[in-house]
Tab-separated table of C-alpha atoms in Angstrom:
chain	number	residue	atom	x	y	z
A	1	UNK	CA	-47.620	22.831	-4.242
A	2	UNK	CA	-45.915	21.289	-1.527
A	3	UNK	CA	-44.538	24.188	-0.303
A	4	UNK	CA	-45.482	25.448	2.593
A	5	UNK	CA	-45.143	29.461	3.749
A	6	UNK	CA	-45.047	30.457	7.700
A	7	UNK	CA	-43.986	33.305	9.182
A	8	UNK	CA	-41.336	33.547	11.638
A	9	UNK	CA	-39.676	36.885	13.242
A	10	UNK	CA	-40.927	38.654	10.116
A	11	UNK	CA	-39.226	36.044	8.062
A	12	UNK	CA	-41.167	33.514	5.600
A	13	UNK	CA	-39.857	30.606	6.566
A	14	UNK	CA	-40.690	27.756	3.035
A	15	UNK	CA	-40.751	24.511	4.179
A	16	UNK	CA	-40.762	21.538	1.291
A	17	UNK	CA	-42.785	18.480	2.899
A	18	UNK	CA	-42.030	16.335	-0.726
A	19	UNK	CA	-38.018	17.078	-0.193
A	20	UNK	CA	-38.425	15.683	3.169
A	21	UNK	CA	-39.941	12.518	2.403
A	22	UNK	CA	-38.339	11.830	0.004
A	23	UNK	CA	-35.223	12.388	2.476
A	24	UNK	CA	-37.226	9.449	4.395
A	25	UNK	CA	-37.916	7.802	1.979
A	26	UNK	CA	-34.374	6.910	0.617
A	27	UNK	CA	-32.943	6.743	4.127
A	28	UNK	CA	-35.432	4.153	4.818
A	29	UNK	CA	-34.762	2.092	1.305
A	30	UNK	CA	-30.885	2.502	1.973
A	31	UNK	CA	-31.042	1.080	5.498
A	32	UNK	CA	-33.714	-1.511	4.020
A	33	UNK	CA	-31.193	-2.744	1.285
A	34	UNK	CA	-28.340	-3.082	3.835
A	35	UNK	CA	-30.211	-5.407	5.894
A	36	UNK	CA	-31.140	-7.775	2.306
A	37	UNK	CA	-27.181	-7.249	1.304
A	38	UNK	CA	-26.545	-8.791	4.878
A	39	UNK	CA	-29.275	-10.703	4.553
A	40	UNK	CA	-28.117	-12.789	1.402
A	41	UNK	CA	-27.228	-16.277	1.428
A	42	UNK	CA	-26.762	-17.928	-2.180
A	43	UNK	CA	-29.385	-20.074	-3.543
A	44	UNK	CA	-29.151	-23.653	-2.163
A	45	UNK	CA	-26.451	-25.787	-4.364
A	46	UNK	CA	-24.573	-23.046	-4.754
A	47	UNK	CA	-21.379	-22.815	-2.456
A	48	UNK	CA	-18.956	-20.749	-1.866
A	49	UNK	CA	-15.498	-21.390	-3.716
A	50	UNK	CA	-12.921	-22.211	-1.324
A	51	UNK	CA	-10.473	-19.783	-0.666
A	52	UNK	CA	-6.544	-21.629	-2.102
A	53	UNK	CA	-4.547	-22.510	1.787
A	54	UNK	CA	-1.413	-20.191	1.162
A	55	UNK	CA	2.205	-22.213	2.324
A	56	UNK	CA	5.250	-21.435	2.126
A	57	UNK	CA	7.559	-18.271	3.612
A	58	UNK	CA	4.694	-16.430	3.734
A	59	UNK	CA	5.293	-14.864	7.469
A	60	UNK	CA	6.218	-10.852	6.750
A	61	UNK	CA	5.641	-7.344	7.989
A	62	UNK	CA	4.670	-4.957	5.736
A	63	UNK	CA	4.717	-6.477	2.321
A	64	UNK	CA	4.756	-4.612	-0.669
A	65	UNK	CA	2.307	-5.954	-3.420
A	66	UNK	CA	2.281	-8.846	-5.446
A	67	UNK	CA	4.075	-8.186	-8.665
A	68	UNK	CA	5.031	-10.416	-11.411
A	69	UNK	CA	8.029	-11.043	-14.070
A	70	UNK	CA	7.952	-13.616	-16.261
A	71	UNK	CA	6.825	-16.416	-14.920
A	72	UNK	CA	6.914	-15.644	-11.532
A	73	UNK	CA	5.572	-13.326	-8.069
A	74	UNK	CA	7.785	-11.262	-5.897
A	75	UNK	CA	6.655	-9.857	-2.963
A	76	UNK	CA	9.613	-7.786	-0.461
A	77	UNK	CA	9.062	-6.897	3.294
A	78	UNK	CA	9.804	-5.354	6.480
A	79	UNK	CA	13.463	-6.993	7.649
A	80	UNK	CA	17.002	-6.945	6.965
A	81	UNK	CA	18.319	-6.533	4.118
A	82	UNK	CA	14.966	-6.366	2.390
A	83	UNK	CA	13.559	-10.268	2.388
A	84	UNK	CA	11.943	-11.772	-0.837
A	85	UNK	CA	9.659	-14.067	-1.807
A	86	UNK	CA	8.622	-15.809	-4.769
A	87	UNK	CA	6.047	-18.173	-6.160
A	88	UNK	CA	4.415	-19.725	-9.392
A	89	UNK	CA	1.522	-19.564	-8.780
A	90	UNK	CA	0.729	-17.259	-5.820
A	91	UNK	CA	-0.278	-19.852	-3.263
A	92	UNK	CA	3.225	-21.878	-2.095
A	93	UNK	CA	6.112	-18.956	-1.504
A	94	UNK	CA	9.732	-19.428	-1.255
A	95	UNK	CA	12.095	-17.177	0.301
A	96	UNK	CA	14.434	-15.289	-2.206
A	97	UNK	CA	17.787	-13.428	-2.314
A	98	UNK	CA	17.731	-10.046	-0.377
A	99	UNK	CA	17.828	-7.020	-2.311
A	100	UNK	CA	20.809	-5.230	-0.586
A	101	UNK	CA	23.734	-6.704	-0.683
A	102	UNK	CA	25.036	-7.900	2.728
A	103	UNK	CA	26.579	-5.141	3.972
A	104	UNK	CA	23.533	-3.396	4.237
A	105	UNK	CA	22.114	-0.169	2.910
A	106	UNK	CA	24.356	2.076	1.406
A	107	UNK	CA	26.397	5.061	2.934
A	108	UNK	CA	24.189	7.704	1.800
A	109	UNK	CA	21.713	5.997	3.802
A	110	UNK	CA	24.075	5.558	7.571
A	111	UNK	CA	24.894	9.440	6.736
A	112	UNK	CA	21.322	10.479	6.560
A	113	UNK	CA	19.982	8.204	9.329
A	114	UNK	CA	21.787	7.829	11.835
A	115	UNK	CA	21.415	5.011	14.154
A	116	UNK	CA	20.336	2.609	11.750
A	117	UNK	CA	22.766	-0.471	11.523
A	118	UNK	CA	22.095	-0.063	7.406
A	119	UNK	CA	20.331	-3.650	7.698
A	120	UNK	CA	16.236	-2.582	9.571
A	121	UNK	CA	14.653	-1.578	6.158
A	122	UNK	CA	11.029	-1.047	6.441
A	123	UNK	CA	7.618	-1.437	4.108
A	124	UNK	CA	9.450	-1.648	0.604
A	125	UNK	CA	7.239	-1.648	-1.887
A	126	UNK	CA	7.699	-1.939	-5.815
A	127	UNK	CA	6.202	-1.535	-9.388
A	128	UNK	CA	7.008	-1.753	-13.093
A	129	UNK	CA	7.406	1.162	-15.097
A	130	UNK	CA	9.537	1.743	-18.588
A	131	UNK	CA	11.501	-1.841	-18.389
A	132	UNK	CA	12.774	-1.189	-14.591
A	133	UNK	CA	11.106	-2.314	-11.507
A	134	UNK	CA	11.287	0.591	-8.988
A	135	UNK	CA	11.823	-0.935	-5.486
A	136	UNK	CA	10.926	2.467	-1.916
A	137	UNK	CA	11.893	1.458	1.127
A	138	UNK	CA	12.479	2.754	4.123
A	139	UNK	CA	14.763	3.246	6.749
A	140	UNK	CA	14.653	4.416	10.612
A	141	UNK	CA	17.156	5.623	12.798
A	142	UNK	CA	16.979	7.771	16.024
A	143	UNK	CA	14.729	10.821	16.612
A	144	UNK	CA	12.967	12.160	13.908
A	145	UNK	CA	15.710	11.084	10.694
A	146	UNK	CA	13.892	8.525	8.266
A	147	UNK	CA	14.631	8.676	4.470
A	148	UNK	CA	12.689	6.854	2.210
A	149	UNK	CA	14.833	5.508	-0.509
A	150	UNK	CA	15.468	4.181	-4.293
A	151	UNK	CA	16.333	0.948	-5.340
A	152	UNK	CA	15.364	-0.096	-9.520
A	153	UNK	CA	16.236	-3.310	-11.833
A	154	UNK	CA	15.718	-4.351	-14.709
A	155	UNK	CA	14.442	-8.108	-13.507
A	156	UNK	CA	13.359	-9.548	-10.155
A	157	UNK	CA	14.697	-12.761	-11.263
A	158	UNK	CA	18.106	-12.933	-9.602
A	159	UNK	CA	19.264	-15.936	-11.514
A	160	UNK	CA	19.108	-13.897	-14.742
A	161	UNK	CA	22.348	-12.540	-15.958
A	162	UNK	CA	20.893	-8.595	-16.020
A	163	UNK	CA	19.717	-8.915	-12.691
A	164	UNK	CA	20.923	-5.605	-10.252
A	165	UNK	CA	19.991	-3.914	-7.881
A	166	UNK	CA	20.862	-0.309	-8.432
A	167	UNK	CA	20.835	2.364	-5.381
A	168	UNK	CA	18.715	5.807	-6.849
A	169	UNK	CA	19.605	7.605	-3.669
A	170	UNK	CA	17.242	9.150	-1.440
A	171	UNK	CA	13.566	10.137	-2.675
A	172	UNK	CA	13.129	12.135	0.400
A	173	UNK	CA	14.194	12.363	4.708
A	174	UNK	CA	13.607	13.826	7.511
A	175	UNK	CA	15.712	14.983	11.031
A	176	UNK	CA	15.269	16.663	13.814
A	177	UNK	CA	13.549	19.853	12.144
A	178	UNK	CA	10.575	18.065	10.768
A	179	UNK	CA	8.108	16.267	13.655
A	180	UNK	CA	7.191	13.880	10.795
A	181	UNK	CA	8.286	10.841	9.781
A	182	UNK	CA	9.352	9.686	5.971
A	183	UNK	CA	8.173	5.763	6.430
A	184	UNK	CA	5.654	3.269	4.307
A	185	UNK	CA	6.459	4.260	0.659
A	186	UNK	CA	3.805	3.417	-1.799
A	187	UNK	CA	4.644	4.856	-4.958
A	188	UNK	CA	2.445	4.693	-8.662
A	189	UNK	CA	2.826	5.611	-12.047
């Protein structure tokens, strides 16, 4: 039923018209549902909630994920010594203490990544696991010299007595024998 058998060059060719029709119907249904989705408007009297306007210290490049510690939110970004921002409500942000010391990145990074002054840090990202915050960051120098470093801290709050970023060293690095770069970490546990 629904099969057409023909002969072509000595072979039997079986076509299934119902399958072709079903596929055509599915394509039409998907296109139609897409038109419905894109043409959908809320019912009269229903309005979308206004988006909150972010304010404060939000200008950044390559921001990390936003993470909460205690009653504050934090994010980190590309820049001098890994700048930080903090908020109590996720809308109003203020600059916070940078992660790295004023001397910049650690000695291992200056050796592994020649050409970087130790302050120009890229694309940090932070996660929490087993009682520690893990902050990964990228540092780049000349040619293919790059590295991803890691620091950890039990808290993100610079005012806490146990606030201290501990250098865990290089996670991965590249040099002129590589034709790729170790940049933009995106950790997960």
